[in-house]
XYZ file of C-alpha atoms in Angstrom:
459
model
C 143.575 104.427 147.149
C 143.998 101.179 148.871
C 140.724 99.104 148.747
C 138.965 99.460 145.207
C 135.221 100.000 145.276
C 132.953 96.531 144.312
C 129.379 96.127 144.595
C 128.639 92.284 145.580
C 125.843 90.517 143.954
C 124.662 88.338 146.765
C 120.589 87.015 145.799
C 120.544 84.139 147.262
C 124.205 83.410 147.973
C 125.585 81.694 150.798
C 127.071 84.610 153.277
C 128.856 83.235 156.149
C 128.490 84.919 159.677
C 131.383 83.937 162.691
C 129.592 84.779 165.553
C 126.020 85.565 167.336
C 125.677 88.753 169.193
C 124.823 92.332 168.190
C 127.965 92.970 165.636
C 126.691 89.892 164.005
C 123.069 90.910 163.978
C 123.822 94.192 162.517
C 125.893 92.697 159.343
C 123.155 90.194 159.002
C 120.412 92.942 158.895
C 122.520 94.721 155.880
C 123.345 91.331 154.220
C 119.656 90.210 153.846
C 118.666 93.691 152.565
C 120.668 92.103 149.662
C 119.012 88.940 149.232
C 121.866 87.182 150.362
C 121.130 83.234 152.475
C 122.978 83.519 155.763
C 124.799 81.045 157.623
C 125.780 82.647 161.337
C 128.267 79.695 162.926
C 128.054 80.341 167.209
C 127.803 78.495 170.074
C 125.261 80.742 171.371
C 122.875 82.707 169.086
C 120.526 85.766 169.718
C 116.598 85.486 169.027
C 116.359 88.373 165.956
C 119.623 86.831 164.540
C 117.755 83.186 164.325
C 114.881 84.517 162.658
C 117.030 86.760 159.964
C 118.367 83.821 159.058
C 115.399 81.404 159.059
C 113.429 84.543 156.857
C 117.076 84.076 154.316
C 116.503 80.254 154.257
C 119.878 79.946 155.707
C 120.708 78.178 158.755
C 122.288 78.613 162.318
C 124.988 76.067 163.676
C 125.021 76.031 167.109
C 128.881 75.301 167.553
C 132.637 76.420 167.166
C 133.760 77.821 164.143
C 135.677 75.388 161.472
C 137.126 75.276 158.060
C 134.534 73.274 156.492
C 131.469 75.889 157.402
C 133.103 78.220 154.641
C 131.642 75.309 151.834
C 129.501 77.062 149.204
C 129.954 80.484 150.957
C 130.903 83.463 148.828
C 131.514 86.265 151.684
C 132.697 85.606 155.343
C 132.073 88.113 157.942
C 134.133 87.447 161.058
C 132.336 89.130 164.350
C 133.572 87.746 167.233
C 135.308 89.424 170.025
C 137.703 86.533 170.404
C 140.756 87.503 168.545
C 142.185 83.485 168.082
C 138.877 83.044 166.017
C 139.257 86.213 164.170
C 142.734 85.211 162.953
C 141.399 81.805 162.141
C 138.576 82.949 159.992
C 140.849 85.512 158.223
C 143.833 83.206 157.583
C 141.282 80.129 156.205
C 139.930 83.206 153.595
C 143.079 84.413 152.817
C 144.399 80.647 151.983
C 141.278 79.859 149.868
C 141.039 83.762 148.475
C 137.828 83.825 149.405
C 136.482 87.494 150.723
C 136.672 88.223 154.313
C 135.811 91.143 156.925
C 137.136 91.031 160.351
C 134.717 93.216 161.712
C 136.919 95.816 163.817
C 140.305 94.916 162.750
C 141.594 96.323 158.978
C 144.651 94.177 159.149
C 143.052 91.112 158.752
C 140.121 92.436 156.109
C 140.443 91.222 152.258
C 137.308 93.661 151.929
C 135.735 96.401 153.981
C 132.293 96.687 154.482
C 130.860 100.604 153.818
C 128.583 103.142 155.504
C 125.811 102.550 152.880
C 123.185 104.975 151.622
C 119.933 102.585 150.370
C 118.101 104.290 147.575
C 117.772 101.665 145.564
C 118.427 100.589 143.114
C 121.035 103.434 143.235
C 123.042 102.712 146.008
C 126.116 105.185 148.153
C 128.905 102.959 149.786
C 131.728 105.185 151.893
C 134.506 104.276 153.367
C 137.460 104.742 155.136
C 139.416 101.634 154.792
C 138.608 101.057 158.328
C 140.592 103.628 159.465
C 138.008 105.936 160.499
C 134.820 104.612 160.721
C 132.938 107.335 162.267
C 133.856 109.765 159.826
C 132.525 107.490 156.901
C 129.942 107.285 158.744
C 129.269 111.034 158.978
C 129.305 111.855 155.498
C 127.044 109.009 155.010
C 124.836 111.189 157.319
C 125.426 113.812 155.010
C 124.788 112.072 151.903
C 121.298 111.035 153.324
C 120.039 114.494 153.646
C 121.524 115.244 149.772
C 120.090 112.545 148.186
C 115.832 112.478 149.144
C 114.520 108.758 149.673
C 112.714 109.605 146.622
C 115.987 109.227 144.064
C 115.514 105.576 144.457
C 111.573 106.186 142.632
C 113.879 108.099 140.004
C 115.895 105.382 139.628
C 113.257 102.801 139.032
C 111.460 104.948 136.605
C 114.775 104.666 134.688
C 114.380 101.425 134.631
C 111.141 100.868 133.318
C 112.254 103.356 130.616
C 115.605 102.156 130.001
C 114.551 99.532 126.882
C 112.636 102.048 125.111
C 115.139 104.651 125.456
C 117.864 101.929 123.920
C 114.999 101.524 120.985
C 114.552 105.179 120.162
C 119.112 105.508 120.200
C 120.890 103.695 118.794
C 124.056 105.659 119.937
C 125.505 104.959 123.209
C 126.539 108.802 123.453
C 123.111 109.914 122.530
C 121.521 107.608 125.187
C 124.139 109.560 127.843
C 122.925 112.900 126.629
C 119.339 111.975 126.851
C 119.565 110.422 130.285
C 121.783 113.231 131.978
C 118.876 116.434 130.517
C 116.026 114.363 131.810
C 117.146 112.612 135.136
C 117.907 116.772 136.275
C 114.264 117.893 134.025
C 111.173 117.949 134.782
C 110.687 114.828 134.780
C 113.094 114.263 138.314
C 111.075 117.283 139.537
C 107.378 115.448 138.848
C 109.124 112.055 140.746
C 110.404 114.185 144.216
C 107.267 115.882 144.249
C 105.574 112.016 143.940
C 103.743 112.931 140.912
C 105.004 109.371 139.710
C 102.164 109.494 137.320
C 103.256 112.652 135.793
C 106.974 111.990 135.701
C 105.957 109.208 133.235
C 104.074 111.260 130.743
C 106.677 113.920 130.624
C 109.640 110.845 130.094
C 107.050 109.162 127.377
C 107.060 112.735 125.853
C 110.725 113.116 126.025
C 111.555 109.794 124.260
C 109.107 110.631 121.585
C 110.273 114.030 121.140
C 114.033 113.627 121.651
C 115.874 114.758 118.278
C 119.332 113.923 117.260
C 121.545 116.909 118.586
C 123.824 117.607 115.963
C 125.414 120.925 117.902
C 127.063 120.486 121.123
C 128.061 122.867 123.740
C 130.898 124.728 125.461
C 130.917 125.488 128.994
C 133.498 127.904 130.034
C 134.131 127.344 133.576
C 136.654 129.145 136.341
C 138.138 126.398 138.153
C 139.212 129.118 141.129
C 142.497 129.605 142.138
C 143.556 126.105 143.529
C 141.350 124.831 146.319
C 138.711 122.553 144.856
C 136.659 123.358 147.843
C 135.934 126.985 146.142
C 134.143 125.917 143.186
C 130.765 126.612 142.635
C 127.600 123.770 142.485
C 127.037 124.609 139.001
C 131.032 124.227 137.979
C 131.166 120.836 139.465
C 127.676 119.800 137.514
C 129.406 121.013 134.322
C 132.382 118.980 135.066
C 130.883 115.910 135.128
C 128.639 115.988 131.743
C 131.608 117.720 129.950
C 132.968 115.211 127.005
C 136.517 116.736 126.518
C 137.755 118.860 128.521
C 140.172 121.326 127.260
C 142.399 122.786 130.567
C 145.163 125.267 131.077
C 148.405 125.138 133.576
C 146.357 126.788 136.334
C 144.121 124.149 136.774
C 145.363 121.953 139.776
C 145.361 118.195 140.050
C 143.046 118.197 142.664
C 140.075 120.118 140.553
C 141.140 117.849 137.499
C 140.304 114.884 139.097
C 136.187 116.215 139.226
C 136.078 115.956 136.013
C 133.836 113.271 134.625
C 136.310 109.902 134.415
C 135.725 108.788 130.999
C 135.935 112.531 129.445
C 138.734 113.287 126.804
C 141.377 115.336 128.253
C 143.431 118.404 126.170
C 146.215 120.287 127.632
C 146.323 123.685 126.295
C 148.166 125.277 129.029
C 150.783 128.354 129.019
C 154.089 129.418 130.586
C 155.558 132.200 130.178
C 156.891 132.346 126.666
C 155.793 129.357 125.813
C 152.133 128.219 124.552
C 151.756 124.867 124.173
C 148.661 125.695 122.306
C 148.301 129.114 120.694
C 144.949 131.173 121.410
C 143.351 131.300 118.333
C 144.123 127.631 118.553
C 142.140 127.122 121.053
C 139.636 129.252 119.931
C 139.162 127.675 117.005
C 139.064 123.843 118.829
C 136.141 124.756 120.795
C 134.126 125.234 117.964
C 135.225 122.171 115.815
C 134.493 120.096 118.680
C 130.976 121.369 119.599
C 130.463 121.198 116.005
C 130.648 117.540 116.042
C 127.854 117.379 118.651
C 130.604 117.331 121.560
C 129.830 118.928 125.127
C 133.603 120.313 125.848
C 134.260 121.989 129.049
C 137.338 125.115 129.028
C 138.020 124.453 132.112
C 140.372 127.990 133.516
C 142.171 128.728 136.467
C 140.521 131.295 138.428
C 137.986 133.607 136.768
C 137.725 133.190 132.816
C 137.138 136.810 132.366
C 140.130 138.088 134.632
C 142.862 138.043 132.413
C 141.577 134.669 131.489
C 140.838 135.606 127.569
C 137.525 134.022 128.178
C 136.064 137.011 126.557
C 137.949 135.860 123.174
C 136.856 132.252 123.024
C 133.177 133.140 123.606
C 133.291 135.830 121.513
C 134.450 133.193 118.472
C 131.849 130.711 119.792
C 128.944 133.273 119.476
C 130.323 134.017 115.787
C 129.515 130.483 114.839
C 126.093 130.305 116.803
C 127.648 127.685 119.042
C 125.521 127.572 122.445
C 127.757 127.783 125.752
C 127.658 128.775 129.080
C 129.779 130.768 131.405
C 130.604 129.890 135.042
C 132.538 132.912 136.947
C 135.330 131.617 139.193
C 137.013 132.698 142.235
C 139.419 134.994 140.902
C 143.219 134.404 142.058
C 142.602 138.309 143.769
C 140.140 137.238 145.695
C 141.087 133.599 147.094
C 144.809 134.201 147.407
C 144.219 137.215 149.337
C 141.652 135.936 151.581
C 144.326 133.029 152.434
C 146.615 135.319 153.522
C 144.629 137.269 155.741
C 144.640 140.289 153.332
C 142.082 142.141 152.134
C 141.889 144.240 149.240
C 139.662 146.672 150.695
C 139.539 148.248 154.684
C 137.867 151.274 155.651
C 141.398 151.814 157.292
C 143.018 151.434 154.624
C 141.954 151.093 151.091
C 138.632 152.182 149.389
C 139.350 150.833 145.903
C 141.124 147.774 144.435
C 142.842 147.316 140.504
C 143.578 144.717 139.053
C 146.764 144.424 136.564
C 148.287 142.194 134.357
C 152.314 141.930 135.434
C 152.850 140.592 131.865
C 155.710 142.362 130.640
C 155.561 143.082 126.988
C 158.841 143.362 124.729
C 160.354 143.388 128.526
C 158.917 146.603 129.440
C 155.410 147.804 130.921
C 153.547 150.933 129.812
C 151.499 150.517 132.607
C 149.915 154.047 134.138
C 152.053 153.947 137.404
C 151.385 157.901 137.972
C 148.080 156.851 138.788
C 148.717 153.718 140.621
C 151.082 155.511 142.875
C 147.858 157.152 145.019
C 147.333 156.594 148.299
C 144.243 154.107 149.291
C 144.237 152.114 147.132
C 145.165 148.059 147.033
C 146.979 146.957 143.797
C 147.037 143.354 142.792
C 149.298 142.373 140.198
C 148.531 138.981 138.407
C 151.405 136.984 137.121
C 154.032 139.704 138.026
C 157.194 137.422 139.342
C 159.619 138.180 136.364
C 158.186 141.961 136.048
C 158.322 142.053 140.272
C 161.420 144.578 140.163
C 160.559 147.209 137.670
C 156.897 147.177 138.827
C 158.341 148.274 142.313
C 160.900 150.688 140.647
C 158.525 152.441 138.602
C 155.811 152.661 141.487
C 158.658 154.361 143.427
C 160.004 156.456 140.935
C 155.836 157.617 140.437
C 155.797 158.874 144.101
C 154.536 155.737 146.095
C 156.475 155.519 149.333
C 159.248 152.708 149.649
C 158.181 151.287 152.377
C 154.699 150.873 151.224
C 153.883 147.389 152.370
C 153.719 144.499 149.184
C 152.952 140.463 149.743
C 154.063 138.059 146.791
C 152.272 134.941 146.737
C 152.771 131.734 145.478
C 150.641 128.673 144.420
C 147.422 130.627 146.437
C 144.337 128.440 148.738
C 146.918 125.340 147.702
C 148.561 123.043 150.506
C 151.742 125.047 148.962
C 150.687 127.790 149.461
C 153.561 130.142 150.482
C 153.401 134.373 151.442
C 156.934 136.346 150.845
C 155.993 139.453 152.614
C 158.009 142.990 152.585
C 157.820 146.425 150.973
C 158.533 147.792 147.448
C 162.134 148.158 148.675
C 162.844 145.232 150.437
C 160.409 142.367 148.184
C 161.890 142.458 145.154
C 165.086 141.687 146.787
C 163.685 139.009 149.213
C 162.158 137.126 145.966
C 165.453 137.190 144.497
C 167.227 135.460 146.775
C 164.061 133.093 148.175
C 162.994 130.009 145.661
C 159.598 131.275 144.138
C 156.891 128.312 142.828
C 154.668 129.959 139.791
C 151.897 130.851 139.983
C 152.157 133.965 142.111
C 150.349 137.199 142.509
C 151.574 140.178 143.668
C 149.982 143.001 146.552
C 151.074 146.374 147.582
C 148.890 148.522 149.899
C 148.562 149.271 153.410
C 146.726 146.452 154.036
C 149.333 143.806 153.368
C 150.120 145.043 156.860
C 146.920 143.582 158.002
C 149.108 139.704 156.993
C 150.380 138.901 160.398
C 147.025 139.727 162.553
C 144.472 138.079 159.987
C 146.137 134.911 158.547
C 144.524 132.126 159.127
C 145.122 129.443 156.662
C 148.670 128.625 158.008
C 147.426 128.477 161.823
């Protein structure tokens, strides 16, 4: 991240415009929106750029551009097409470290004005550090249609309330809590459907009624296999009122970073053979902290109830009448397959999936291969790298033919995302003498042969 996000207060402060034509008059037009007093230096300057200014009370000099016109200003906006002047302006700023935008030209920018969505007083500002303006401006586009006009109403009814919540909490994290159920309540609902009227009774009622919560809340979430572009609405809206967040090893960077900025953050991930928490552990953690009126996202890779043991820390939550929510994930079946261009099921093919745990236990599996070996059928094997050769061997020695095709795949929907393809003769082999990334999953069926005519991801 190169340029750091600000948000200017400019009410009546001296902005300085370089130049008069239409570049200049569109800055100005988002400058006064802000209440800021412009000064537009130009030998030659429009009609609607005079009266912006004149409605600021700021002023127009009708001449070249010099140090002294940067006196009292607290911004500088450079938006001339003369590039001698641009370098001027910027240079002057940069001596005096005084904010400047070259408008056009990143290189000689201190700041960088944003694609801005106005609902004020909440207000959007995107960017691209000037590198691709257009696209910032697109998702600005896209921001306007998810965020009505009417969120700015919401945020003014905040407002009014904000004192009178800060009366009936003293507690900073109560205040949080209150503010995050009823800004997504009823009361939000009353203000888009402009039942302002309304949406103040109900937040009058809500202060009044609002009890101290002395029980928090676990959400247990599937954070997918990888791709942070496959979780679901209600995962990310979980991840960002979570107050710790306890996450394992499958959980990558990318999703981590969604997570609310200021939550606490507890590793409690596993490798093979080594736990750096145990279960019961974490079991036990989730209820101490929603006991002490915590909301504490388990944040898991994939599905939590896929070989996730999700099953085992709600089942300890529901012992101790602690509230919590489940949110299914993408399983690793699912997205690593579809990333390959495999799919567990084809008419052609296969007409049933299973999915198996490739743990090995005591190094050995008791696994029912004798029924694993039939035809039709797609098997996924989750976390089977170490236990890749005797799975093969045993499906063999059950009756499944050698060359059945099988796909080993590592770190799945990632940008690492690798696919070791060969057959239950030839794979375990291949893996052996091929550097293998954890974590992997493991498919034999005919329809691994499907790989090379329905891959897309790596195209």
């Amino acid at each position: 991240m190169r340029y750091f996000p600000f948000f200017h207060d400019l009410h009546n402060k001296c902005c300085l415009i370089v130049g008069g034509g239409t570049i200049a008059l569109r800055k100005a037009r988002l400058l006064i929106k802000a209440g800021a007093r412009l000064r537009v230096v130009a030998p030659s300057v429009g009609p609607e750029l005079q009266s912006l200014v004149a409605e600021s009370g700021g002023e127009c000099l009708f001449e070249r551009y010099n140090e002294h016109h940067l006196d009292d200003a607290v911004l500088v906006i450079s938006a001339t097409d003369i590039d001698v002047v641009n370098e001027q302006v910027a240079g002057d700023c940069h001596r005096l470290r005084l904010p400047v935008n070259v408008v056009d030209n990143p290189s000689l920018c201190s700041i960088i004005t944003p694609a801005i969505v106005d609902r004020s007083p909440l207000i959007i500002g995107v960017t691209s550090g000037g590198e691709a303006p257009v696209l910032a401006r697109m998702v600005r586009s896209r921001l306007e249609a998810i965020f009505p006009s009417r969120y700015g109403l919401l945020g003014s009814l905040a407002s009014r309330f904000r004192e009178a919540v800060k009366a009936r909490f003293s507690d900073g994290e109560q205040r949080r809590r209150f503010w995050e159920k009823t800004l997504q309540g009823p009361v939000a609902e009353q203000v888009f459907a402009n039942n302002l009227e309304k949406a103040e009774q109900l937040m009058a009622q809500a202060i009044d009624q609002a009890g101290d919560d002395t029980l928090g809340e676990v959400y247990l979430v599937g954070a997918g296999p990888g791709d942070p572009d496959l979780l679901t609405f209600k995962a990310l809206r979980l991840m960002q009122q979570a107050e710790v967040v306890l996450y394992d090893r499958l959980v990558s960077q990318p999703i981590l970073e969604l997570v609310r900025r200021d939550a606490e953050r507890i590793y409690v991930g596993k490798k093979r053979d080594l736990h750096a928490v145990p279960q019961q552990d974490i079991n036990q953690r989730l209820v101490d902290l929603a006991k002490q009126g915590k909301r504490v996202l388990r944040l898991k890779g994939g599905d939590p109830f896929i070989f996730g043991r999700g099953g085992e820390e709600i089942e300890l939550l529901a012992d101790n009448n602690v509230p919590f929510q489940v949110v299914p994930g993408i399983t690793a079946a699912s997205g690593c397959a579809a990333y390959s261009g495999i799919p567990l099921t084809h008419r052609d093919h296969a007409q049933s999936v299973r999915f198996v745990t490739g743990h090995l236990k005591e190094g050995s599996s008791d696994l029912p291969f004798n029924e694993m070996a039939s035809a039709n059928q797609t098997l996924v094997f989750y976390m089977g790298l170490v236990a890749l050769p005797e799975i093969c061997l045993k499906l063999i020695s059950a009756g499944k033919d050698p060359k059945t095709p099988a796909a080993l795949i590592e770190r799945g929907t990632t940008p690492n995302h690798q696919v070791h393809i060969g057959d239950l003769e030839t794979l375990p082999e291949l893996v052996k003498n091929t550097e293998v990334h954890a974590p992997t999953l493991l498919i034999i069926g005919s329809v691994v042969a499907l790989h090379s005519k329905l891959n897309w991801f790596d195209q």
